[in-house]
């Protein structure tokens, strides 16, 4: 029997790559997205990549009547839940919007799932739940530490799911803590496509490489790291998508919950990434050292043993592949994706 998966936020960066991976794994997939952070033509591009029609419900995860209609119209077997706000800086300015979408949105989704008899969900969590970790590489046993409303909203989501699973064994959840997603799909039809000034490093470097920005600002080079700039565990978005498929397969086959980091276990500095992207685009990219960004931590790096043991997951693509795929994507995007 072919299971049908509801992908909330499925037109977004990680969601769209997960759509492709789920279809390749043989699932039927339905997307719910309000397109607040995704281009309207992403479903068209997903149709090109997967070779078949893409079913989309356009709307917010907060729209309970829409959720009820969706579950009434389509037999959903499990949910992969991406729909959330995810900009740390914005969360400091608009905390209520983050708690509404990321917390109330999750609770409402779970209520509609329960009413429809759906009790399997993969949850998009984040390394941000570790705050400033004591230990790197950071294991899943590290304590929750929120240092911004976004991180608190993700911690709250994890705690809600934990309490729900403890309340009734009918529920099973896959909680996936991402580190730093990067790169784009090999087709160059989908990738990271920020609608305004990029917060994250890779899309900003990409815009410098494209000549859309004059210079990259490196937020501090006085951190306790080898070259003084921030270290992060960058993971290719296609590896991340494949991790979601493994999480879903484990949930559907065992009915047991799991919580794992999704990363590579390797840390790369800002200067490392500038060098890798310069190699990908064929020129030395300009940068300047400026003050630290408030809220940044020196190092985020995943301990990855548990994902390998529990899901059989291991990231396969390296930083060069992330930068090469990002560079191919942004050039194709600038040409209008020529499809
Ligand atoms: C990476 C490094 C910066 C931009 C983000 C999200 C977080 C989570 C993980 C979703 C840091 C430096 C960046 C720039 C720079 N995503 N940098 N100049 O901060 O690790 O977290 O990804 O769950 O929500 O915020 O990623 O890409 O912003 O920064 O020097 O213009 O690059 O200081 O060391 P971060 P990032």
mmCIF file with all atom_site columns, N, CA, C and O in Angstrom, residues 239-291:
data_model
loop_
_atom_site.group_PDB
_atom_site.id
_atom_site.type_symbol
_atom_site.label_atom_id
_atom_site.label_alt_id
_atom_site.label_comp_id
_atom_site.label_asym_id
_atom_site.label_entity_id
_atom_site.label_seq_id
_atom_site.pdbx_PDB_ins_code
_atom_site.Cartn_x
_atom_site.Cartn_y
_atom_site.Cartn_z
_atom_site.occupancy
_atom_site.B_iso_or_equiv
_atom_site.pdbx_formal_charge
_atom_site.auth_seq_id
_atom_site.auth_comp_id
_atom_site.auth_asym_id
_atom_site.auth_atom_id
_atom_site.pdbx_PDB_model_num
ATOM 1   N N  . UNK A 1 239 ? 21.105 15.674 1.544   1.00 0.00 ? 239 UNK A N  1
ATOM 2   C CA . UNK A 1 239 ? 21.332 14.702 2.634   1.00 0.00 ? 239 UNK A CA 1
ATOM 3   C C  . UNK A 1 239 ? 20.239 14.864 3.687   1.00 0.00 ? 239 UNK A C  1
ATOM 4   O O  . UNK A 1 239 ? 19.684 13.884 4.197   1.00 0.00 ? 239 UNK A O  1
ATOM 5   N N  . UNK A 1 240 ? 19.939 16.119 3.996   1.00 0.00 ? 240 UNK A N  1
ATOM 6   C CA . UNK A 1 240 ? 18.911 16.403 4.997   1.00 0.00 ? 240 UNK A CA 1
ATOM 7   C C  . UNK A 1 240 ? 17.569 15.808 4.572   1.00 0.00 ? 240 UNK A C  1
ATOM 8   O O  . UNK A 1 240 ? 16.869 15.166 5.356   1.00 0.00 ? 240 UNK A O  1
ATOM 9   N N  . UNK A 1 241 ? 17.230 15.976 3.303   1.00 0.00 ? 241 UNK A N  1
ATOM 10  C CA . UNK A 1 241 ? 15.956 15.436 2.785   1.00 0.00 ? 241 UNK A CA 1
ATOM 11  C C  . UNK A 1 241 ? 15.937 13.918 2.914   1.00 0.00 ? 241 UNK A C  1
ATOM 12  O O  . UNK A 1 241 ? 14.941 13.325 3.344   1.00 0.00 ? 241 UNK A O  1
ATOM 13  N N  . UNK A 1 242 ? 17.063 13.288 2.593   1.00 0.00 ? 242 UNK A N  1
ATOM 14  C CA . UNK A 1 242 ? 17.137 11.822 2.701   1.00 0.00 ? 242 UNK A CA 1
ATOM 15  C C  . UNK A 1 242 ? 17.013 11.370 4.153   1.00 0.00 ? 242 UNK A C  1
ATOM 16  O O  . UNK A 1 242 ? 16.431 10.323 4.448   1.00 0.00 ? 242 UNK A O  1
ATOM 17  N N  . UNK A 1 243 ? 17.495 12.202 5.074   1.00 0.00 ? 243 UNK A N  1
ATOM 18  C CA . UNK A 1 243 ? 17.338 11.904 6.503   1.00 0.00 ? 243 UNK A CA 1
ATOM 19  C C  . UNK A 1 243 ? 15.873 11.892 6.908   1.00 0.00 ? 243 UNK A C  1
ATOM 20  O O  . UNK A 1 243 ? 15.454 11.079 7.735   1.00 0.00 ? 243 UNK A O  1
ATOM 21  N N  . UNK A 1 244 ? 15.073 12.741 6.299   1.00 0.00 ? 244 UNK A N  1
ATOM 22  C CA . UNK A 1 244 ? 13.631 12.780 6.608   1.00 0.00 ? 244 UNK A CA 1
ATOM 23  C C  . UNK A 1 244 ? 12.935 11.514 6.109   1.00 0.00 ? 244 UNK A C  1
ATOM 24  O O  . UNK A 1 244 ? 12.029 10.991 6.770   1.00 0.00 ? 244 UNK A O  1
ATOM 25  N N  . UNK A 1 245 ? 13.369 11.041 4.964   1.00 0.00 ? 245 UNK A N  1
ATOM 26  C CA . UNK A 1 245 ? 12.761 9.802  4.431   1.00 0.00 ? 245 UNK A CA 1
ATOM 27  C C  . UNK A 1 245 ? 13.070 8.641  5.375   1.00 0.00 ? 245 UNK A C  1
ATOM 28  O O  . UNK A 1 245 ? 12.184 7.851  5.729   1.00 0.00 ? 245 UNK A O  1
ATOM 29  N N  . UNK A 1 246 ? 14.320 8.571  5.845   1.00 0.00 ? 246 UNK A N  1
ATOM 30  C CA . UNK A 1 246 ? 14.692 7.497  6.777   1.00 0.00 ? 246 UNK A CA 1
ATOM 31  C C  . UNK A 1 246 ? 13.907 7.614  8.088   1.00 0.00 ? 246 UNK A C  1
ATOM 32  O O  . UNK A 1 246 ? 13.470 6.609  8.654   1.00 0.00 ? 246 UNK A O  1
ATOM 33  N N  . UNK A 1 247 ? 13.704 8.847  8.551   1.00 0.00 ? 247 UNK A N  1
ATOM 34  C CA . UNK A 1 247 ? 12.934 9.045  9.794   1.00 0.00 ? 247 UNK A CA 1
ATOM 35  C C  . UNK A 1 247 ? 11.495 8.568  9.611   1.00 0.00 ? 247 UNK A C  1
ATOM 36  O O  . UNK A 1 247 ? 10.948 7.839  10.447  1.00 0.00 ? 247 UNK A O  1
ATOM 37  N N  . UNK A 1 248 ? 10.901 8.928  8.498   1.00 0.00 ? 248 UNK A N  1
ATOM 38  C CA . UNK A 1 248 ? 9.521  8.531  8.213   1.00 0.00 ? 248 UNK A CA 1
ATOM 39  C C  . UNK A 1 248 ? 9.400  7.013  8.089   1.00 0.00 ? 248 UNK A C  1
ATOM 40  O O  . UNK A 1 248 ? 8.497  6.394  8.662   1.00 0.00 ? 248 UNK A O  1
ATOM 41  N N  . UNK A 1 249 ? 10.349 6.415  7.362   1.00 0.00 ? 249 UNK A N  1
ATOM 42  C CA . UNK A 1 249 ? 10.321 4.956  7.193   1.00 0.00 ? 249 UNK A CA 1
ATOM 43  C C  . UNK A 1 249 ? 10.418 4.248  8.548   1.00 0.00 ? 249 UNK A C  1
ATOM 44  O O  . UNK A 1 249 ? 9.703  3.282  8.819   1.00 0.00 ? 249 UNK A O  1
ATOM 45  N N  . UNK A 1 250 ? 11.259 4.794  9.427   1.00 0.00 ? 250 UNK A N  1
ATOM 46  C CA . UNK A 1 250 ? 11.410 4.191  10.762  1.00 0.00 ? 250 UNK A CA 1
ATOM 47  C C  . UNK A 1 250 ? 10.115 4.335  11.558  1.00 0.00 ? 250 UNK A C  1
ATOM 48  O O  . UNK A 1 250 ? 9.645  3.375  12.193  1.00 0.00 ? 250 UNK A O  1
ATOM 49  N N  . UNK A 1 251 ? 9.500  5.515  11.493  1.00 0.00 ? 251 UNK A N  1
ATOM 50  C CA . UNK A 1 251 ? 8.240  5.732  12.224  1.00 0.00 ? 251 UNK A CA 1
ATOM 51  C C  . UNK A 1 251 ? 7.165  4.772  11.739  1.00 0.00 ? 251 UNK A C  1
ATOM 52  O O  . UNK A 1 251 ? 6.460  4.137  12.523  1.00 0.00 ? 251 UNK A O  1
ATOM 53  N N  . UNK A 1 252 ? 7.029  4.674  10.413  1.00 0.00 ? 252 UNK A N  1
ATOM 54  C CA . UNK A 1 252 ? 5.936  3.868  9.842   1.00 0.00 ? 252 UNK A CA 1
ATOM 55  C C  . UNK A 1 252 ? 6.177  2.376  10.067  1.00 0.00 ? 252 UNK A C  1
ATOM 56  O O  . UNK A 1 252 ? 5.243  1.598  10.200  1.00 0.00 ? 252 UNK A O  1
ATOM 57  N N  . UNK A 1 253 ? 7.455  1.991  10.139  1.00 0.00 ? 253 UNK A N  1
ATOM 58  C CA . UNK A 1 253 ? 7.702  0.540  10.279  1.00 0.00 ? 253 UNK A CA 1
ATOM 59  C C  . UNK A 1 253 ? 7.742  0.102  11.745  1.00 0.00 ? 253 UNK A C  1
ATOM 60  O O  . UNK A 1 253 ? 7.362  -1.021 12.068  1.00 0.00 ? 253 UNK A O  1
ATOM 61  N N  . UNK A 1 254 ? 8.178  0.994  12.632  1.00 0.00 ? 254 UNK A N  1
ATOM 62  C CA . UNK A 1 254 ? 8.327  0.549  14.037  1.00 0.00 ? 254 UNK A CA 1
ATOM 63  C C  . UNK A 1 254 ? 7.272  1.152  14.979  1.00 0.00 ? 254 UNK A C  1
ATOM 64  O O  . UNK A 1 254 ? 7.026  0.610  16.050  1.00 0.00 ? 254 UNK A O  1
ATOM 65  N N  . UNK A 1 255 ? 6.719  2.306  14.591  1.00 0.00 ? 255 UNK A N  1
ATOM 66  C CA . UNK A 1 255 ? 5.788  2.972  15.502  1.00 0.00 ? 255 UNK A CA 1
ATOM 67  C C  . UNK A 1 255 ? 6.479  3.496  16.747  1.00 0.00 ? 255 UNK A C  1
ATOM 68  O O  . UNK A 1 255 ? 5.839  3.844  17.737  1.00 0.00 ? 255 UNK A O  1
ATOM 69  N N  . UNK A 1 256 ? 7.823  3.547  16.697  1.00 0.00 ? 256 UNK A N  1
ATOM 70  C CA . UNK A 1 256 ? 8.599  4.055  17.840  1.00 0.00 ? 256 UNK A CA 1
ATOM 71  C C  . UNK A 1 256 ? 9.130  5.460  17.548  1.00 0.00 ? 256 UNK A C  1
ATOM 72  O O  . UNK A 1 256 ? 9.609  5.717  16.443  1.00 0.00 ? 256 UNK A O  1
ATOM 73  N N  . UNK A 1 257 ? 9.095  6.339  18.551  1.00 0.00 ? 257 UNK A N  1
ATOM 74  C CA . UNK A 1 257 ? 9.620  7.705  18.375  1.00 0.00 ? 257 UNK A CA 1
ATOM 75  C C  . UNK A 1 257 ? 11.144 7.711  18.411  1.00 0.00 ? 257 UNK A C  1
ATOM 76  O O  . UNK A 1 257 ? 11.765 6.787  18.955  1.00 0.00 ? 257 UNK A O  1
ATOM 77  N N  . UNK A 1 258 ? 11.730 8.739  17.818  1.00 0.00 ? 258 UNK A N  1
ATOM 78  C CA . UNK A 1 258 ? 13.186 8.921  17.893  1.00 0.00 ? 258 UNK A CA 1
ATOM 79  C C  . UNK A 1 258 ? 13.494 10.417 17.823  1.00 0.00 ? 258 UNK A C  1
ATOM 80  O O  . UNK A 1 258 ? 12.674 11.206 17.336  1.00 0.00 ? 258 UNK A O  1
ATOM 81  N N  . UNK A 1 259 ? 14.682 10.764 18.352  1.00 0.00 ? 259 UNK A N  1
ATOM 82  C CA . UNK A 1 259 ? 15.161 12.156 18.316  1.00 0.00 ? 259 UNK A CA 1
ATOM 83  C C  . UNK A 1 259 ? 16.628 12.114 17.929  1.00 0.00 ? 259 UNK A C  1
ATOM 84  O O  . UNK A 1 259 ? 17.433 11.496 18.650  1.00 0.00 ? 259 UNK A O  1
ATOM 85  N N  . UNK A 1 260 ? 16.978 12.721 16.796  1.00 0.00 ? 260 UNK A N  1
ATOM 86  C CA . UNK A 1 260 ? 18.376 12.658 16.337  1.00 0.00 ? 260 UNK A CA 1
ATOM 87  C C  . UNK A 1 260 ? 18.838 13.993 15.754  1.00 0.00 ? 260 UNK A C  1
ATOM 88  O O  . UNK A 1 260 ? 18.041 14.777 15.228  1.00 0.00 ? 260 UNK A O  1
ATOM 89  N N  . UNK A 1 261 ? 20.149 14.207 15.853  1.00 0.00 ? 261 UNK A N  1
ATOM 90  C CA . UNK A 1 261 ? 20.803 15.311 15.135  1.00 0.00 ? 261 UNK A CA 1
ATOM 91  C C  . UNK A 1 261 ? 20.936 14.921 13.666  1.00 0.00 ? 261 UNK A C  1
ATOM 92  O O  . UNK A 1 261 ? 21.214 13.752 13.362  1.00 0.00 ? 261 UNK A O  1
ATOM 93  N N  . UNK A 1 262 ? 20.770 15.887 12.786  1.00 0.00 ? 262 UNK A N  1
ATOM 94  C CA . UNK A 1 262 ? 21.116 15.659 11.373  1.00 0.00 ? 262 UNK A CA 1
ATOM 95  C C  . UNK A 1 262 ? 22.213 16.656 11.004  1.00 0.00 ? 262 UNK A C  1
ATOM 96  O O  . UNK A 1 262 ? 21.973 17.858 10.851  1.00 0.00 ? 262 UNK A O  1
ATOM 97  N N  . UNK A 1 263 ? 23.419 16.145 10.920  1.00 0.00 ? 263 UNK A N  1
ATOM 98  C CA . UNK A 1 263 ? 24.585 16.962 10.586  1.00 0.00 ? 263 UNK A CA 1
ATOM 99  C C  . UNK A 1 263 ? 25.648 16.049 9.998   1.00 0.00 ? 263 UNK A C  1
ATOM 100 O O  . UNK A 1 263 ? 25.394 14.875 9.720   1.00 0.00 ? 263 UNK A O  1
ATOM 101 N N  . UNK A 1 264 ? 26.845 16.600 9.806   1.00 0.00 ? 264 UNK A N  1
ATOM 102 C CA . UNK A 1 264 ? 27.939 15.762 9.275   1.00 0.00 ? 264 UNK A CA 1
ATOM 103 C C  . UNK A 1 264 ? 28.937 15.394 10.364  1.00 0.00 ? 264 UNK A C  1
ATOM 104 O O  . UNK A 1 264 ? 29.740 14.499 10.198  1.00 0.00 ? 264 UNK A O  1
ATOM 105 N N  . UNK A 1 265 ? 28.914 16.159 11.466  1.00 0.00 ? 265 UNK A N  1
ATOM 106 C CA . UNK A 1 265 ? 29.907 15.947 12.524  1.00 0.00 ? 265 UNK A CA 1
ATOM 107 C C  . UNK A 1 265 ? 31.182 16.731 12.288  1.00 0.00 ? 265 UNK A C  1
ATOM 108 O O  . UNK A 1 265 ? 32.084 16.772 13.131  1.00 0.00 ? 265 UNK A O  1
ATOM 109 N N  . UNK A 1 266 ? 31.252 17.419 11.134  1.00 0.00 ? 266 UNK A N  1
ATOM 110 C CA . UNK A 1 266 ? 32.458 18.209 10.814  1.00 0.00 ? 266 UNK A CA 1
ATOM 111 C C  . UNK A 1 266 ? 32.116 19.695 10.870  1.00 0.00 ? 266 UNK A C  1
ATOM 112 O O  . UNK A 1 266 ? 31.059 20.117 10.409  1.00 0.00 ? 266 UNK A O  1
ATOM 113 N N  . UNK A 1 267 ? 33.023 20.486 11.446  1.00 0.00 ? 267 UNK A N  1
ATOM 114 C CA . UNK A 1 267 ? 32.793 21.927 11.528  1.00 0.00 ? 267 UNK A CA 1
ATOM 115 C C  . UNK A 1 267 ? 33.609 22.661 10.477  1.00 0.00 ? 267 UNK A C  1
ATOM 116 O O  . UNK A 1 267 ? 34.758 22.282 10.217  1.00 0.00 ? 267 UNK A O  1
ATOM 117 N N  . UNK A 1 268 ? 33.003 23.656 9.868   1.00 0.00 ? 268 UNK A N  1
ATOM 118 C CA . UNK A 1 268 ? 33.732 24.507 8.926   1.00 0.00 ? 268 UNK A CA 1
ATOM 119 C C  . UNK A 1 268 ? 33.537 25.969 9.323   1.00 0.00 ? 268 UNK A C  1
ATOM 120 O O  . UNK A 1 268 ? 32.439 26.358 9.742   1.00 0.00 ? 268 UNK A O  1
ATOM 121 N N  . UNK A 1 269 ? 34.598 26.754 9.198   1.00 0.00 ? 269 UNK A N  1
ATOM 122 C CA . UNK A 1 269 ? 34.532 28.167 9.595   1.00 0.00 ? 269 UNK A CA 1
ATOM 123 C C  . UNK A 1 269 ? 33.966 29.018 8.459   1.00 0.00 ? 269 UNK A C  1
ATOM 124 O O  . UNK A 1 269 ? 33.844 28.566 7.321   1.00 0.00 ? 269 UNK A O  1
ATOM 125 N N  . UNK A 1 270 ? 33.681 30.254 8.782   1.00 0.00 ? 270 UNK A N  1
ATOM 126 C CA . UNK A 1 270 ? 33.196 31.192 7.770   1.00 0.00 ? 270 UNK A CA 1
ATOM 127 C C  . UNK A 1 270 ? 34.256 31.328 6.668   1.00 0.00 ? 270 UNK A C  1
ATOM 128 O O  . UNK A 1 270 ? 33.933 31.280 5.469   1.00 0.00 ? 270 UNK A O  1
ATOM 129 N N  . UNK A 1 271 ? 35.506 31.435 7.070   1.00 0.00 ? 271 UNK A N  1
ATOM 130 C CA . UNK A 1 271 ? 36.572 31.585 6.057   1.00 0.00 ? 271 UNK A CA 1
ATOM 131 C C  . UNK A 1 271 ? 36.711 30.321 5.207   1.00 0.00 ? 271 UNK A C  1
ATOM 132 O O  . UNK A 1 271 ? 36.974 30.388 3.999   1.00 0.00 ? 271 UNK A O  1
ATOM 133 N N  . UNK A 1 272 ? 36.497 29.159 5.833   1.00 0.00 ? 272 UNK A N  1
ATOM 134 C CA . UNK A 1 272 ? 36.490 27.904 5.054   1.00 0.00 ? 272 UNK A CA 1
ATOM 135 C C  . UNK A 1 272 ? 35.420 27.968 3.960   1.00 0.00 ? 272 UNK A C  1
ATOM 136 O O  . UNK A 1 272 ? 35.640 27.572 2.817   1.00 0.00 ? 272 UNK A O  1
ATOM 137 N N  . UNK A 1 273 ? 34.242 28.456 4.329   1.00 0.00 ? 273 UNK A N  1
ATOM 138 C CA . UNK A 1 273 ? 33.118 28.480 3.389   1.00 0.00 ? 273 UNK A CA 1
ATOM 139 C C  . UNK A 1 273 ? 33.356 29.512 2.281   1.00 0.00 ? 273 UNK A C  1
ATOM 140 O O  . UNK A 1 273 ? 33.007 29.282 1.115   1.00 0.00 ? 273 UNK A O  1
ATOM 141 N N  . UNK A 1 274 ? 33.964 30.621 2.644   1.00 0.00 ? 274 UNK A N  1
ATOM 142 C CA . UNK A 1 274 ? 34.313 31.619 1.609   1.00 0.00 ? 274 UNK A CA 1
ATOM 143 C C  . UNK A 1 274 ? 35.303 30.999 0.618   1.00 0.00 ? 274 UNK A C  1
ATOM 144 O O  . UNK A 1 274 ? 35.144 31.120 -0.605  1.00 0.00 ? 274 UNK A O  1
ATOM 145 N N  . UNK A 1 275 ? 36.277 30.280 1.132   1.00 0.00 ? 275 UNK A N  1
ATOM 146 C CA . UNK A 1 275 ? 37.276 29.638 0.253   1.00 0.00 ? 275 UNK A CA 1
ATOM 147 C C  . UNK A 1 275 ? 36.615 28.577 -0.623  1.00 0.00 ? 275 UNK A C  1
ATOM 148 O O  . UNK A 1 275 ? 36.883 28.492 -1.839  1.00 0.00 ? 275 UNK A O  1
ATOM 149 N N  . UNK A 1 276 ? 35.707 27.800 -0.049  1.00 0.00 ? 276 UNK A N  1
ATOM 150 C CA . UNK A 1 276 ? 35.040 26.732 -0.823  1.00 0.00 ? 276 UNK A CA 1
ATOM 151 C C  . UNK A 1 276 ? 34.149 27.327 -1.901  1.00 0.00 ? 276 UNK A C  1
ATOM 152 O O  . UNK A 1 276 ? 34.112 26.841 -3.041  1.00 0.00 ? 276 UNK A O  1
ATOM 153 N N  . UNK A 1 277 ? 33.439 28.413 -1.554  1.00 0.00 ? 277 UNK A N  1
ATOM 154 C CA . UNK A 1 277 ? 32.559 29.028 -2.548  1.00 0.00 ? 277 UNK A CA 1
ATOM 155 C C  . UNK A 1 277 ? 33.373 29.750 -3.634  1.00 0.00 ? 277 UNK A C  1
ATOM 156 O O  . UNK A 1 277 ? 33.020 29.751 -4.817  1.00 0.00 ? 277 UNK A O  1
ATOM 157 N N  . UNK A 1 278 ? 34.521 30.319 -3.232  1.00 0.00 ? 278 UNK A N  1
ATOM 158 C CA . UNK A 1 278 ? 35.409 30.972 -4.218  1.00 0.00 ? 278 UNK A CA 1
ATOM 159 C C  . UNK A 1 278 ? 35.894 29.937 -5.234  1.00 0.00 ? 278 UNK A C  1
ATOM 160 O O  . UNK A 1 278 ? 35.921 30.191 -6.443  1.00 0.00 ? 278 UNK A O  1
ATOM 161 N N  . UNK A 1 279 ? 36.181 28.734 -4.718  1.00 0.00 ? 279 UNK A N  1
ATOM 162 C CA . UNK A 1 279 ? 36.617 27.652 -5.629  1.00 0.00 ? 279 UNK A CA 1
ATOM 163 C C  . UNK A 1 279 ? 35.465 27.262 -6.557  1.00 0.00 ? 279 UNK A C  1
ATOM 164 O O  . UNK A 1 279 ? 35.644 27.066 -7.766  1.00 0.00 ? 279 UNK A O  1
ATOM 165 N N  . UNK A 1 280 ? 34.259 27.197 -6.003  1.00 0.00 ? 280 UNK A N  1
ATOM 166 C CA . UNK A 1 280 ? 33.090 26.775 -6.810  1.00 0.00 ? 280 UNK A CA 1
ATOM 167 C C  . UNK A 1 280 ? 32.794 27.784 -7.912  1.00 0.00 ? 280 UNK A C  1
ATOM 168 O O  . UNK A 1 280 ? 32.472 27.408 -9.050  1.00 0.00 ? 280 UNK A O  1
ATOM 169 N N  . UNK A 1 281 ? 32.920 29.067 -7.600  1.00 0.00 ? 281 UNK A N  1
ATOM 170 C CA . UNK A 1 281 ? 32.517 30.091 -8.593  1.00 0.00 ? 281 UNK A CA 1
ATOM 171 C C  . UNK A 1 281 ? 33.706 30.591 -9.412  1.00 0.00 ? 281 UNK A C  1
ATOM 172 O O  . UNK A 1 281 ? 33.550 31.388 -10.337 1.00 0.00 ? 281 UNK A O  1
ATOM 173 N N  . UNK A 1 282 ? 34.923 30.148 -9.039  1.00 0.00 ? 282 UNK A N  1
ATOM 174 C CA . UNK A 1 282 ? 36.092 30.457 -9.871  1.00 0.00 ? 282 UNK A CA 1
ATOM 175 C C  . UNK A 1 282 ? 36.706 31.817 -9.628  1.00 0.00 ? 282 UNK A C  1
ATOM 176 O O  . UNK A 1 282 ? 37.470 32.315 -10.455 1.00 0.00 ? 282 UNK A O  1
ATOM 177 N N  . UNK A 1 283 ? 36.355 32.483 -8.521  1.00 0.00 ? 283 UNK A N  1
ATOM 178 C CA . UNK A 1 283 ? 37.042 33.757 -8.204  1.00 0.00 ? 283 UNK A CA 1
ATOM 179 C C  . UNK A 1 283 ? 37.066 33.976 -6.696  1.00 0.00 ? 283 UNK A C  1
ATOM 180 O O  . UNK A 1 283 ? 36.207 33.470 -5.974  1.00 0.00 ? 283 UNK A O  1
ATOM 181 N N  . UNK A 1 284 ? 38.087 34.725 -6.251  1.00 0.00 ? 284 UNK A N  1
ATOM 182 C CA . UNK A 1 284 ? 38.209 35.006 -4.815  1.00 0.00 ? 284 UNK A CA 1
ATOM 183 C C  . UNK A 1 284 ? 37.130 36.013 -4.412  1.00 0.00 ? 284 UNK A C  1
ATOM 184 O O  . UNK A 1 284 ? 37.080 37.125 -4.951  1.00 0.00 ? 284 UNK A O  1
ATOM 185 N N  . UNK A 1 285 ? 36.288 35.609 -3.482  1.00 0.00 ? 285 UNK A N  1
ATOM 186 C CA . UNK A 1 285 ? 35.150 36.458 -3.108  1.00 0.00 ? 285 UNK A CA 1
ATOM 187 C C  . UNK A 1 285 ? 35.570 37.483 -2.057  1.00 0.00 ? 285 UNK A C  1
ATOM 188 O O  . UNK A 1 285 ? 36.261 37.156 -1.102  1.00 0.00 ? 285 UNK A O  1
ATOM 189 N N  . UNK A 1 286 ? 35.125 38.717 -2.212  1.00 0.00 ? 286 UNK A N  1
ATOM 190 C CA . UNK A 1 286 ? 35.518 39.789 -1.277  1.00 0.00 ? 286 UNK A CA 1
ATOM 191 C C  . UNK A 1 286 ? 34.781 39.685 0.053   1.00 0.00 ? 286 UNK A C  1
ATOM 192 O O  . UNK A 1 286 ? 33.577 39.382 0.082   1.00 0.00 ? 286 UNK A O  1
ATOM 193 N N  . UNK A 1 287 ? 35.517 39.922 1.132   1.00 0.00 ? 287 UNK A N  1
ATOM 194 C CA . UNK A 1 287 ? 34.865 39.928 2.450   1.00 0.00 ? 287 UNK A CA 1
ATOM 195 C C  . UNK A 1 287 ? 35.578 40.930 3.341   1.00 0.00 ? 287 UNK A C  1
ATOM 196 O O  . UNK A 1 287 ? 36.707 41.330 3.069   1.00 0.00 ? 287 UNK A O  1
ATOM 197 N N  . UNK A 1 288 ? 34.850 41.337 4.390   1.00 0.00 ? 288 UNK A N  1
ATOM 198 C CA . UNK A 1 288 ? 35.469 42.228 5.387   1.00 0.00 ? 288 UNK A CA 1
ATOM 199 C C  . UNK A 1 288 ? 35.088 41.732 6.783   1.00 0.00 ? 288 UNK A C  1
ATOM 200 O O  . UNK A 1 288 ? 33.973 41.241 6.984   1.00 0.00 ? 288 UNK A O  1
ATOM 201 N N  . UNK A 1 289 ? 35.992 41.867 7.714   1.00 0.00 ? 289 UNK A N  1
ATOM 202 C CA . UNK A 1 289 ? 35.714 41.437 9.090   1.00 0.00 ? 289 UNK A CA 1
ATOM 203 C C  . UNK A 1 289 ? 34.992 42.577 9.808   1.00 0.00 ? 289 UNK A C  1
ATOM 204 O O  . UNK A 1 289 ? 35.464 43.722 9.791   1.00 0.00 ? 289 UNK A O  1
ATOM 205 N N  . UNK A 1 290 ? 33.845 42.273 10.400  1.00 0.00 ? 290 UNK A N  1
ATOM 206 C CA . UNK A 1 290 ? 33.099 43.293 11.160  1.00 0.00 ? 290 UNK A CA 1
ATOM 207 C C  . UNK A 1 290 ? 32.834 42.730 12.557  1.00 0.00 ? 290 UNK A C  1
ATOM 208 O O  . UNK A 1 290 ? 33.303 41.642 12.901  1.00 0.00 ? 290 UNK A O  1
ATOM 209 N N  . UNK A 1 291 ? 32.058 43.446 13.329  1.00 0.00 ? 291 UNK A N  1
ATOM 210 C CA . UNK A 1 291 ? 31.775 42.994 14.709  1.00 0.00 ? 291 UNK A CA 1
ATOM 211 C C  . UNK A 1 291 ? 30.959 41.695 14.725  1.00 0.00 ? 291 UNK A C  1
ATOM 212 O O  . UNK A 1 291 ? 30.274 41.369 13.749  1.00 0.00 ? 291 UNK A O  1
#
